[in-house]
Coordinates of C-alpha atoms in Angstrom, one line a residue:
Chain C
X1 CA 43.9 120.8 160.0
X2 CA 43.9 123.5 157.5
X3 CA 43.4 121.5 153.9
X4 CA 42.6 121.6 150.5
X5 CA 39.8 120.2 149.3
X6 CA 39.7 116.5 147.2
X7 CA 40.3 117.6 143.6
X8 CA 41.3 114.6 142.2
X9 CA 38.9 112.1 141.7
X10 CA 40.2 109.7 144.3
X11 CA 37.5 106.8 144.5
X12 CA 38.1 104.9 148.0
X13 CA 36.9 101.8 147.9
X14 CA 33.8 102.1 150.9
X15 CA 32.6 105.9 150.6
X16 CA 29.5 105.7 151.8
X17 CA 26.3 105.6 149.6
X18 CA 24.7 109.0 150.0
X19 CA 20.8 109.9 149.1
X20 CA 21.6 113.2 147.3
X21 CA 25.5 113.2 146.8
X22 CA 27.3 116.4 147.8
X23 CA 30.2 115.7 146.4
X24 CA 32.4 113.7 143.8
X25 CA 33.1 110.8 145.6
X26 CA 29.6 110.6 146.9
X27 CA 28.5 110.3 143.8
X28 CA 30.6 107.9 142.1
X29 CA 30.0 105.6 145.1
X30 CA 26.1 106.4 144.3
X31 CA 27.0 105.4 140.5
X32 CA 25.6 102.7 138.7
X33 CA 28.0 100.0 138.0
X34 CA 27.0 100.0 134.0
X35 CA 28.6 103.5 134.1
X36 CA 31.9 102.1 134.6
X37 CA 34.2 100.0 132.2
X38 CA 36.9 97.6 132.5
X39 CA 40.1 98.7 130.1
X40 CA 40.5 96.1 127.6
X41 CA 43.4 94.1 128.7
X42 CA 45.0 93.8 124.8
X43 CA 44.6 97.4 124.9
X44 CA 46.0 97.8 128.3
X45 CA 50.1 98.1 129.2
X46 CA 51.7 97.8 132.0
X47 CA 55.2 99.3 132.7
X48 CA 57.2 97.4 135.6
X49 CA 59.4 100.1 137.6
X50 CA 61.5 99.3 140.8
X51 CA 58.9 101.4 142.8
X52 CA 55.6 99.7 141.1
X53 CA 53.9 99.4 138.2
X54 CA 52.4 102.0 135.6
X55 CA 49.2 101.1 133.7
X56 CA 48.5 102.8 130.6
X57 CA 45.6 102.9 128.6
X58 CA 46.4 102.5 124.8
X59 CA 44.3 104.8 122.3
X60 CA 44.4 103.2 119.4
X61 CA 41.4 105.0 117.8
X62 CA 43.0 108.6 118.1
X63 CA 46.6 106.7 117.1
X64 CA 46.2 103.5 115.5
X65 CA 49.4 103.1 113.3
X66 CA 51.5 104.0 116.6
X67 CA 49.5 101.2 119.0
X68 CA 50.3 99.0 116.6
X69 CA 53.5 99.8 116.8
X70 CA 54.0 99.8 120.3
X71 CA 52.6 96.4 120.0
X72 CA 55.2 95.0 117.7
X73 CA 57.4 96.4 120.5
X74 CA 55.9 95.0 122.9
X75 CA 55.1 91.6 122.0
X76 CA 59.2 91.4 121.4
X77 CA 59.9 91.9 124.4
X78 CA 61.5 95.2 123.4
X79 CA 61.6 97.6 126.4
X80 CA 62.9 94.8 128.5
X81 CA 66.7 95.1 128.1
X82 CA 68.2 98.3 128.2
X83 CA 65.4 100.5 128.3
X84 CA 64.9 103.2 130.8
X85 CA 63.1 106.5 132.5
X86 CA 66.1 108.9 130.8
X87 CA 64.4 112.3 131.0
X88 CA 62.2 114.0 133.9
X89 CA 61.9 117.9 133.3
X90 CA 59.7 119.7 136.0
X91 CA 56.5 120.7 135.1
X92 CA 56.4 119.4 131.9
X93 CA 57.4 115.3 131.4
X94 CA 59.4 112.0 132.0
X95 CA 60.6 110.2 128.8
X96 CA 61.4 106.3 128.6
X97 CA 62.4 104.0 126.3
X98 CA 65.9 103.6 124.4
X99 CA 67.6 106.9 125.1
X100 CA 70.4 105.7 122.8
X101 CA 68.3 105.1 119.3
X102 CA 71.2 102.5 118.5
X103 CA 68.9 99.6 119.6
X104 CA 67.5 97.3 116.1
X105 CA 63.5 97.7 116.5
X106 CA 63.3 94.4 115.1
X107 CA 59.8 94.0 113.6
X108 CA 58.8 97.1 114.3
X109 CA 58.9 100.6 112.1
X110 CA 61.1 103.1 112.6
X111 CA 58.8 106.1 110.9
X112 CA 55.4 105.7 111.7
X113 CA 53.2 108.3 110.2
X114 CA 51.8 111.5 112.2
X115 CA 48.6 111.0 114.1
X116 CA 48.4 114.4 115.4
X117 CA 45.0 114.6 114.7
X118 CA 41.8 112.4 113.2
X119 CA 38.6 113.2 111.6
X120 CA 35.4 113.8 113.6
X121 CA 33.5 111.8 111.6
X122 CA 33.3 107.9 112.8
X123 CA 35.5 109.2 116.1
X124 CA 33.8 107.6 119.7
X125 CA 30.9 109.1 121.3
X126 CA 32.2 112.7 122.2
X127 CA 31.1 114.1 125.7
X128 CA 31.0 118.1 125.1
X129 CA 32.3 120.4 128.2
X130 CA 30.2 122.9 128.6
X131 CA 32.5 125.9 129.1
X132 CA 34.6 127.1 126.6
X133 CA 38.4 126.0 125.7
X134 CA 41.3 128.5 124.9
X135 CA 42.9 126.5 122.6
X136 CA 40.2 124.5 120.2
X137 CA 36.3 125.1 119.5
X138 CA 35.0 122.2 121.4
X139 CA 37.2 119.9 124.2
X140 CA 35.6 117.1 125.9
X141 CA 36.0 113.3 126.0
X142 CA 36.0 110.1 124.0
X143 CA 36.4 106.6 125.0
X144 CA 38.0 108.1 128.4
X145 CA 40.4 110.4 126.9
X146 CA 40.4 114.8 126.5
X147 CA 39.8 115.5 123.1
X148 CA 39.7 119.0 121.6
X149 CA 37.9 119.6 118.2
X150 CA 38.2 122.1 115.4
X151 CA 34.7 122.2 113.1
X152 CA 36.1 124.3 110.3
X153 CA 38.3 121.6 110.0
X154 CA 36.4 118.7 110.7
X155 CA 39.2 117.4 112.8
X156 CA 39.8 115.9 116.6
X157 CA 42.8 115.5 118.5
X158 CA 43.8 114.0 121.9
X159 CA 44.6 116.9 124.2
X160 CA 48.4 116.9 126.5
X161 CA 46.8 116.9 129.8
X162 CA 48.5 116.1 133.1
X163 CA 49.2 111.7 133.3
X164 CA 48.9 111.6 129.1
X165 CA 51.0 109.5 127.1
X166 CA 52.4 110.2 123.8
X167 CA 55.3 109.1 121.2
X168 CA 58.6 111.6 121.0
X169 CA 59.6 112.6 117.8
X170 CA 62.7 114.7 116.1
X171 CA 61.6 116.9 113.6
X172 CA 60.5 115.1 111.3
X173 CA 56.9 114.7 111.5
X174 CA 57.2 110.8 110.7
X175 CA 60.0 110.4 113.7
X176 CA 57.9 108.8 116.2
X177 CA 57.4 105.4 116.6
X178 CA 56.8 104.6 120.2
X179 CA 60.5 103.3 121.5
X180 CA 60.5 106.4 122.9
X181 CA 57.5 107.1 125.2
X182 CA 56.8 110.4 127.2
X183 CA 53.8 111.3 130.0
X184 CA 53.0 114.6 130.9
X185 CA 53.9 115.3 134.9
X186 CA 53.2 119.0 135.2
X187 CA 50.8 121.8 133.9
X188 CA 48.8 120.8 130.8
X189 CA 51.5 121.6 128.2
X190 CA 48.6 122.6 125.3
X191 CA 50.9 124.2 123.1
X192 CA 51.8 120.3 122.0
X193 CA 48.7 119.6 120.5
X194 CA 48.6 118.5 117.1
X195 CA 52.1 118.6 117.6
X196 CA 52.9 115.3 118.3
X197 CA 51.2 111.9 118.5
X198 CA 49.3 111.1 121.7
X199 CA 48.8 107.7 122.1
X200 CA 47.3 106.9 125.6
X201 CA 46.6 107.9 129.5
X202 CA 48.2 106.4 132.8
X203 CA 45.3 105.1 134.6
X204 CA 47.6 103.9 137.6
X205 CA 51.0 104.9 139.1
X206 CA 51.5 108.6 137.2
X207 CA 53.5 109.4 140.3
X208 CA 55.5 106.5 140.2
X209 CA 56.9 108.6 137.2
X210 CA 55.8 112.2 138.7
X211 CA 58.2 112.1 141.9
X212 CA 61.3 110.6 140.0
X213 CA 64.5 113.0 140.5
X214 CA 64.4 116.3 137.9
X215 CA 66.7 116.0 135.1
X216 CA 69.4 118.9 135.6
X217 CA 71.3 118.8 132.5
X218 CA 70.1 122.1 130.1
X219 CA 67.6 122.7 128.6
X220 CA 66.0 119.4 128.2
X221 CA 65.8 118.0 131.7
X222 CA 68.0 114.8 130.8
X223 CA 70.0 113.0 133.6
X224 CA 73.7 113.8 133.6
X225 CA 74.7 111.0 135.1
X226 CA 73.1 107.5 133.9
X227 CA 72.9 105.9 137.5
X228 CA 70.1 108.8 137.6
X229 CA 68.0 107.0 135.1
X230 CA 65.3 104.3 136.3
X231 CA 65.6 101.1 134.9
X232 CA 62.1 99.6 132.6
X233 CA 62.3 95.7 134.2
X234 CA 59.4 95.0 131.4
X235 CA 56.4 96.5 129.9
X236 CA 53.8 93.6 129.0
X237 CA 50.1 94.0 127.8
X238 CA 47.8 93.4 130.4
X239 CA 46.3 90.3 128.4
X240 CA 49.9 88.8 128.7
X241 CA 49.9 88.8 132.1
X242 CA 49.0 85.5 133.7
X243 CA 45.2 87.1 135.9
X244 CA 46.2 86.6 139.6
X245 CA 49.2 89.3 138.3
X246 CA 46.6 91.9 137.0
X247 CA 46.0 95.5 138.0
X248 CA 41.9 95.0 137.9
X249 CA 40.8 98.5 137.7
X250 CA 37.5 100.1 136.3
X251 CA 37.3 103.8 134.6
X252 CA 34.3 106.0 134.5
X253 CA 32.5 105.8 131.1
X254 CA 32.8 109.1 130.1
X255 CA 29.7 108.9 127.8
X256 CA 27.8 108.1 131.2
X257 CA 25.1 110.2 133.1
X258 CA 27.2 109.7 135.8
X259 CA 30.0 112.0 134.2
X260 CA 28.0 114.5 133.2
X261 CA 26.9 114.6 136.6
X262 CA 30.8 114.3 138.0
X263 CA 31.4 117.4 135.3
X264 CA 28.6 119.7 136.7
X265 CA 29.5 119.0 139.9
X266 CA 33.1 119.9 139.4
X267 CA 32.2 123.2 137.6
X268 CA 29.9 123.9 140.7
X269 CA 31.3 122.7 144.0
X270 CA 28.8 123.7 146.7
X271 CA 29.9 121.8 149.6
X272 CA 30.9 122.6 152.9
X273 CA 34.8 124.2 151.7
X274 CA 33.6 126.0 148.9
X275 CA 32.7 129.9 148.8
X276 CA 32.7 131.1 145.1
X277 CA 31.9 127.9 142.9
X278 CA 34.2 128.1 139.4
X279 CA 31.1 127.7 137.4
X280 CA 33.5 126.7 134.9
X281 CA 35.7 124.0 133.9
X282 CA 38.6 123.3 131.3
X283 CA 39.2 119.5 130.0
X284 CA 42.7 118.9 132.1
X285 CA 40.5 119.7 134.9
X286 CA 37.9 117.0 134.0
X287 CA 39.6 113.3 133.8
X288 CA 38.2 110.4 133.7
X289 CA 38.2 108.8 137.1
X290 CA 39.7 105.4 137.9
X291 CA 39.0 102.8 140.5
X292 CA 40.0 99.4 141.6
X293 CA 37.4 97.2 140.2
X294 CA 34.6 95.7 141.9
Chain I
X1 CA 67.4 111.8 120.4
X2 CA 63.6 112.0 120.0
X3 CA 62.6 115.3 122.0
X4 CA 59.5 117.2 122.9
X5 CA 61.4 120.9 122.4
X6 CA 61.5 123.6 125.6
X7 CA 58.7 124.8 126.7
X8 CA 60.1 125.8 130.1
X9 CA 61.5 129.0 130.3
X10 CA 65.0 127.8 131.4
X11 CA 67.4 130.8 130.6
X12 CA 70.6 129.2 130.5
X13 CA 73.5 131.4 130.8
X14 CA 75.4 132.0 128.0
X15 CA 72.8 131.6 125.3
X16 CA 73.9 132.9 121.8
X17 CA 72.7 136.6 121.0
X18 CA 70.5 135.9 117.5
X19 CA 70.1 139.1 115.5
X20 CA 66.4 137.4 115.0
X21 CA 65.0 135.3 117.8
X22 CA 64.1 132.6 116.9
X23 CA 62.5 130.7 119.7
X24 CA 61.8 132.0 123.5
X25 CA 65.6 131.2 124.5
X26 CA 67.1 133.8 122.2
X27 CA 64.5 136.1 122.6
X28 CA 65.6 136.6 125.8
X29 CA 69.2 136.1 125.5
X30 CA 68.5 139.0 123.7
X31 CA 66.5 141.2 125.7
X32 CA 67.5 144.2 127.3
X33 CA 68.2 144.0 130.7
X34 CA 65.8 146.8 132.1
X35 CA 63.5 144.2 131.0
X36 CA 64.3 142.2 134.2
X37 CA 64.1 142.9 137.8
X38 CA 65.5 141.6 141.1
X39 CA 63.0 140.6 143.3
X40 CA 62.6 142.5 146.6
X41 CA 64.9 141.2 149.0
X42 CA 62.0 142.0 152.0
X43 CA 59.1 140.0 149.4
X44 CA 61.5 136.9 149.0
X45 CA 61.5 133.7 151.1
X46 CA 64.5 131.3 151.3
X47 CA 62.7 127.9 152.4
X48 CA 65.8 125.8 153.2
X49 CA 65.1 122.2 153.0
X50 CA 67.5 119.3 153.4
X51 CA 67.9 119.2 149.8
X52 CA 68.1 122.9 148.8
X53 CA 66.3 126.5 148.8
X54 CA 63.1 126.8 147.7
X55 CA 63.1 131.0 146.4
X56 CA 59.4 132.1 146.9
X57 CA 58.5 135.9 145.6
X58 CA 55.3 137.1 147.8
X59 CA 52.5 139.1 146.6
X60 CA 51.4 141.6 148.9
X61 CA 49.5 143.8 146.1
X62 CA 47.1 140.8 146.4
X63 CA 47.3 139.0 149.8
X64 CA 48.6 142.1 152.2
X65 CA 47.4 140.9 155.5
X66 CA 48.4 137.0 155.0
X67 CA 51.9 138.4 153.6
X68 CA 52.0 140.4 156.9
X69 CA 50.9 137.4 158.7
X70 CA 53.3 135.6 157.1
X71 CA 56.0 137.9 157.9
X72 CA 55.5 137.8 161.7
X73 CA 55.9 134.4 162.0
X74 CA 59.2 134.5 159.4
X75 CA 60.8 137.2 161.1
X76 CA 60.2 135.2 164.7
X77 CA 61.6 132.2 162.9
X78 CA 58.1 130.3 163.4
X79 CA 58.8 127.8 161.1
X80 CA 63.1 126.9 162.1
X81 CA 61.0 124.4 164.5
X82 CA 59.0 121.5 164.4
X83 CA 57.6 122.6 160.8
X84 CA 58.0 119.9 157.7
X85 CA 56.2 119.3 154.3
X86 CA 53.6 117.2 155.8
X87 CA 51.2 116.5 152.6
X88 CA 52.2 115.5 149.3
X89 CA 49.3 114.4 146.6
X90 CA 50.0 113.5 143.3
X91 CA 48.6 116.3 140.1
X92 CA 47.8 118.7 143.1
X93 CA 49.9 120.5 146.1
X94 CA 52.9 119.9 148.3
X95 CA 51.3 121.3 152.1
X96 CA 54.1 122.5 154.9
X97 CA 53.7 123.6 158.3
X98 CA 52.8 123.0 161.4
X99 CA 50.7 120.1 160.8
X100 CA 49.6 119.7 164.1
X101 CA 48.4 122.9 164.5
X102 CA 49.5 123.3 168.0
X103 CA 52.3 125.1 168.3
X104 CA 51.5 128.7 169.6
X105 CA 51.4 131.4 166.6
X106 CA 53.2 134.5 168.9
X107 CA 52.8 137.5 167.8
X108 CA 50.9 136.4 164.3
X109 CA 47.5 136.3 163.8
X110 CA 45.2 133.1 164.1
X111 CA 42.7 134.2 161.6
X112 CA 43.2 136.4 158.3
X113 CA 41.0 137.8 156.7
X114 CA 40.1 135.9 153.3
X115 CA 42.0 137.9 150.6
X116 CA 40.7 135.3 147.4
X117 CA 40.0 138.4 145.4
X118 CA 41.2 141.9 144.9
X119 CA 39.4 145.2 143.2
X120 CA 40.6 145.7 139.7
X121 CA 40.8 149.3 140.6
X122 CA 44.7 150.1 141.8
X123 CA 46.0 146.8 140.8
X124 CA 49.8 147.0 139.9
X125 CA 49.8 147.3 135.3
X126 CA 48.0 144.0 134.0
X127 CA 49.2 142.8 130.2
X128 CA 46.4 140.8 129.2
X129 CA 46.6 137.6 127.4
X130 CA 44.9 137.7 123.8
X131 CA 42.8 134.6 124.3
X132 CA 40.3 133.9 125.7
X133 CA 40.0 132.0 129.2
X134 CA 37.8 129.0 130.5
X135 CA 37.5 130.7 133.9
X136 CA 37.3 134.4 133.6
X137 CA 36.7 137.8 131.3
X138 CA 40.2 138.3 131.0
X139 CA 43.5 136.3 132.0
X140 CA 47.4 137.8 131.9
X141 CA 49.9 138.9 134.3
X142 CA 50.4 141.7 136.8
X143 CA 54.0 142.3 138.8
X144 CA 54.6 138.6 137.7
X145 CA 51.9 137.1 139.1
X146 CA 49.0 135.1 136.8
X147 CA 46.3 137.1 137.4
X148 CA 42.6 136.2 136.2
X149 CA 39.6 139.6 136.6
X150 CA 36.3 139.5 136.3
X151 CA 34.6 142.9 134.6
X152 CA 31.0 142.7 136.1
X153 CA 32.3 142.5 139.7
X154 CA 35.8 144.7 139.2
X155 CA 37.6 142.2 141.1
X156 CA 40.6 140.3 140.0
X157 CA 42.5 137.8 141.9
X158 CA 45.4 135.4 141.3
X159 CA 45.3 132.0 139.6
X160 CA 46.6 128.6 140.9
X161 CA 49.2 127.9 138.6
X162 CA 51.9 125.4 139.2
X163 CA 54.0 126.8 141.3
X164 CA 51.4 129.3 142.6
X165 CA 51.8 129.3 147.2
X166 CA 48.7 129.7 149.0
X167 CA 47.7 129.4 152.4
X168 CA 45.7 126.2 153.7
X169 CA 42.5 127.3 155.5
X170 CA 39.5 125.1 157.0
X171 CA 36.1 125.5 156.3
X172 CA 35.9 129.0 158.1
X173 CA 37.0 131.8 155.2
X174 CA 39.1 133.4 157.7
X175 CA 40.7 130.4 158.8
X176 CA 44.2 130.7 156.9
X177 CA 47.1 132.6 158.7
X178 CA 49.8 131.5 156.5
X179 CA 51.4 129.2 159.3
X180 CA 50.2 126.4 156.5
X181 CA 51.0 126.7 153.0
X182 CA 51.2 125.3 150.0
X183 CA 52.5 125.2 146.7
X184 CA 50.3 124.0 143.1
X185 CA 52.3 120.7 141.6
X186 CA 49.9 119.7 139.5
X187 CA 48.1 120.7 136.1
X188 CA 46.4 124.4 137.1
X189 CA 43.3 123.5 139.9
X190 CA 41.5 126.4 138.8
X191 CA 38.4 125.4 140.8
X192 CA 40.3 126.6 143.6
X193 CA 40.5 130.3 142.5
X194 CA 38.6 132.3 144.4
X195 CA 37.9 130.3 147.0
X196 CA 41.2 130.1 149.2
X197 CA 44.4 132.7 149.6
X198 CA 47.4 132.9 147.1
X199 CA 50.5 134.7 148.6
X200 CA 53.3 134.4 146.2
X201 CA 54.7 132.2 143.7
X202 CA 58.0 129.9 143.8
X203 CA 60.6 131.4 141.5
X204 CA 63.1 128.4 142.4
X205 CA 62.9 124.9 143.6
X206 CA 59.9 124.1 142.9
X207 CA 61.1 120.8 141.7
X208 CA 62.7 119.9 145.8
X209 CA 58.7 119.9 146.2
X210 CA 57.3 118.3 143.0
X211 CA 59.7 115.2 143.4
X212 CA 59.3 114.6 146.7
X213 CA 57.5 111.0 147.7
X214 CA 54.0 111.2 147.2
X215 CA 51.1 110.7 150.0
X216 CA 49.4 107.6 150.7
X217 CA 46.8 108.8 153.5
X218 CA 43.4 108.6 150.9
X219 CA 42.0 111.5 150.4
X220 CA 43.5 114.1 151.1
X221 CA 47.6 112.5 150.3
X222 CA 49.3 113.4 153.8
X223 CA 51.7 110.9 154.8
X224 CA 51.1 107.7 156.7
X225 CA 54.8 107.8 158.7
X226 CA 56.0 110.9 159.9
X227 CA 59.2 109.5 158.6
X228 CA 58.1 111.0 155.3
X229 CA 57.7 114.1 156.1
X230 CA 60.5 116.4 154.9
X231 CA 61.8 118.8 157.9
X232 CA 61.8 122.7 157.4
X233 CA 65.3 123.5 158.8
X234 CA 64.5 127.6 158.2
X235 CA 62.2 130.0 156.5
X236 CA 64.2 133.1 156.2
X237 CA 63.2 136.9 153.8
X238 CA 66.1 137.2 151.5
X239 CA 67.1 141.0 153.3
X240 CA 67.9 139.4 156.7
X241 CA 70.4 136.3 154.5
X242 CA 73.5 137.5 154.1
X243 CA 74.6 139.0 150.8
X244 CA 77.2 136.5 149.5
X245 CA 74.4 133.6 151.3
X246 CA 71.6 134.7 149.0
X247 CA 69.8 133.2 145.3
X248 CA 70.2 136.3 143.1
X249 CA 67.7 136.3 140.7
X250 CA 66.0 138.2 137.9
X251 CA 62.2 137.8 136.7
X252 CA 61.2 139.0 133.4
X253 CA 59.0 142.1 134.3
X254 CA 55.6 141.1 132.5
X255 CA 54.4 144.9 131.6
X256 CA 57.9 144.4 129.1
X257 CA 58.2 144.5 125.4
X258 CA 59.8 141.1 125.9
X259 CA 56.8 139.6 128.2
X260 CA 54.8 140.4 125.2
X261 CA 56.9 139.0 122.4
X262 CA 57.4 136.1 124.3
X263 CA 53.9 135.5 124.8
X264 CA 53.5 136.3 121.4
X265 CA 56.4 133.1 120.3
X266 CA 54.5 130.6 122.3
X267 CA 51.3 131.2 120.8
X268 CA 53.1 130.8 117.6
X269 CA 56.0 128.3 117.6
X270 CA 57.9 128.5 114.5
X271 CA 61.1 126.9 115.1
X272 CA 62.1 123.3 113.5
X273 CA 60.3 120.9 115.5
X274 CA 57.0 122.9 114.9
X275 CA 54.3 122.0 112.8
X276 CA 51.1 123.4 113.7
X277 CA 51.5 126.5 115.8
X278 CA 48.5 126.9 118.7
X279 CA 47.5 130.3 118.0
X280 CA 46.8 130.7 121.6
X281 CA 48.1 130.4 125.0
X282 CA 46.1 130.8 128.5
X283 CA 47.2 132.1 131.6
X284 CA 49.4 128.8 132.9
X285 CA 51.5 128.7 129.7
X286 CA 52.6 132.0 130.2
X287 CA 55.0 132.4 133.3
X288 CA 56.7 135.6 133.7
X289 CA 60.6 133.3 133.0
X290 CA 63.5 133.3 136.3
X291 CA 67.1 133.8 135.8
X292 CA 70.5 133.9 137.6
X293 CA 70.7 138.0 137.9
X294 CA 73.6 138.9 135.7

């Protein structure tokens, strides 16, 4: 059989334990298991789809006011009636939440300020990538999640790779407020950054979202016809969900040896497949992997 | 409605003329229409599958002997039996074929030369991109194809970017004969460049791939039930469909004055919704835009 290699960091549970790993999933199964971390569970959602469910990891040190937000959402039960998958544009997202606006947000704001970007100073420990980025002077990781930095500036921002999650807005910069969620299904759509408010990653069940039907209606990718939508059944914080019912995963501490290890190894693939190793590698190319956990 | 704004280059028909583009849709609405070209009826592939065409535009100035491989076995309709989409993982490719790699290749090749890079030297005119890349000296676009070159070496090749087709090999470089392809779904796998044969790109229906039902098999995302599989009814060139049967279509030529002002807008969004323009764009975020032909 004439395949691609494993690019994505797909951790099956039993890869064997090898001396000197070869490749990525050698060495995560050689990895320490104070390398990886379980998601905090108040931190944690979970979004309940006929197909499955989609864990996303909240961010709320890149986008506190909006997590907070979200939470007031939450907690109330908000996305539970009504709510929906409304938009899926190819290559570049799928949008959920109220598609009408007309639902009352209750407790929650309706204008929660930008958080398109965050000082450097006091952000989580910052794992550089050692190659360099188009868009920003630095990118790398933080708590699990691609940030890009700018030093003149002194500012950090969560980067729109492939699986993020962040909070549409209109045009006015104080629009978003989280009833109206998007995650990024196709090529790394930079251009958004500190654009628009990021405010987590799907750790589980992207392509529960990924593999919906394309939007056709012009140019936005909604559905024409609402029986195209997906129905939300409920999203719930992890924490809220009685244990037994928990998606128990683990993600790769990105601050660990055993990342830097996983980057090198990605920027210089010398296993059997490989001719011309990249020697290079960008931050959408570099996630965080995720596991069930052990 | 809370939107992120077009970033696709969907032309719709009909778009107002502005007497000052304002944004990527009315620049072209207002282009001139030597600007645009019809792809070669003998370089373009109708994939019919039960759900539509997918239009893919080869690239023989880069992969001549796969595209003549590829040719052979289109011209004595190879794949109009027994071939499906086979492999479907998530963030990565869609995979079609033969799977089994059994079914006698005719008058085609079994091995191909690996074509991964090409000399810089008689490449068709390259409009470099004005940032920098992660990967390479130099990024842009050459006969509509992302192209990424390396000075030092003078060789250039193409760059997997979503949509981008390649043929599948094994570990042998010469193992890939186009009678297994596949087509990038996914945020750009860059590692890949280099190391495995890019024929063309899909100009249409790229989306009957990317929302197709994902893989389970771990690693590598084939599927478990041949049930899932999607059957290949035909694989036709454009010249031998007949005239009033055929996808008429125009791709912005990228050595145009409107490639580059284009490229110039997305570095620099200054429409409505925009608040901090990105100043730069890579190779991935620049795709030469498709259109019905006029």
């Amino acid at each position: 059989m004439k395949v691609l290699p494993v690019l994505v960091f797909a951790v099956a549970a039993g890869t064997a334990v090898a001396a000197t790993p070869k490749n990525p999933g050698e060495l995560l199964a050689a990895s320490p298991a104070t390398d990886w971390r379980k998601p905090d569970p108040d931190r944690t959602l979970y979004m309940e789809l006929p197909s499955g469910r989609v864990v996303i990891e909240l961010a709320p040190d890149f986008a506190p006011q909006h997590v907070a937000n979200i939470r007031t959402l939450v907690k109330a039960k908000w996305f539970d009636e009504g709510a929906s998958v409304y938009r899926l544009q190819d290559n570049y997202v799928a949008q959920w939440g109220d598609a009408t606006e007309k639902k009352p947000l209750g407790e929650a704001k309706k204008n929660v300020p930008a958080e398109f970007t965050r000082p450097i100073a006091g952000m989580p420990t910052f794992t550089k990538l050692p190659d360099r980025d188009t868009y920003a002077d630095e990118a790398g990781y933080a708590a699990g999640f691609p940030v890009a930095r700018d030093l003149k500036s002194g500012r950090a921002w969560l980067v729109h790779c492939y699986g993020m999650v962040g909070a549409g807005r209109a045009n006015e910069l104080d629009s978003g407020n989280g009833a109206e969620l998007y995650a990024i299904i196709g090529s790394a759509p930079r251009l958004l950054d500190r654009n628009v408010t990021l405010v987590g990653r799907v750790l589980r069940g992207i392509e529960l979202l990924s593999s919906l039907k394309r939007g056709t209606k012009p140019p936005l990718g909604f559905y024409e016809k609402p029986e195209d939508t997906t129905p939300i059944a409920s999203v719930r914080f992890a924490a809220d969900v009685s244990e037994d019912k928990r998606t128990n995963l683990e993600v790769l501490r990105t601050e660990s040896a055993t990342y830097k290890a996983l980057v090198e190894m990605r920027r210089n693939r010398k296993d059997d497949w490989w001719k011309e190793p990249a020697g290079h590698v960008d931050v959408c190319n570099s996630s965080a992997p995720v596991r069930d956990a052990r």
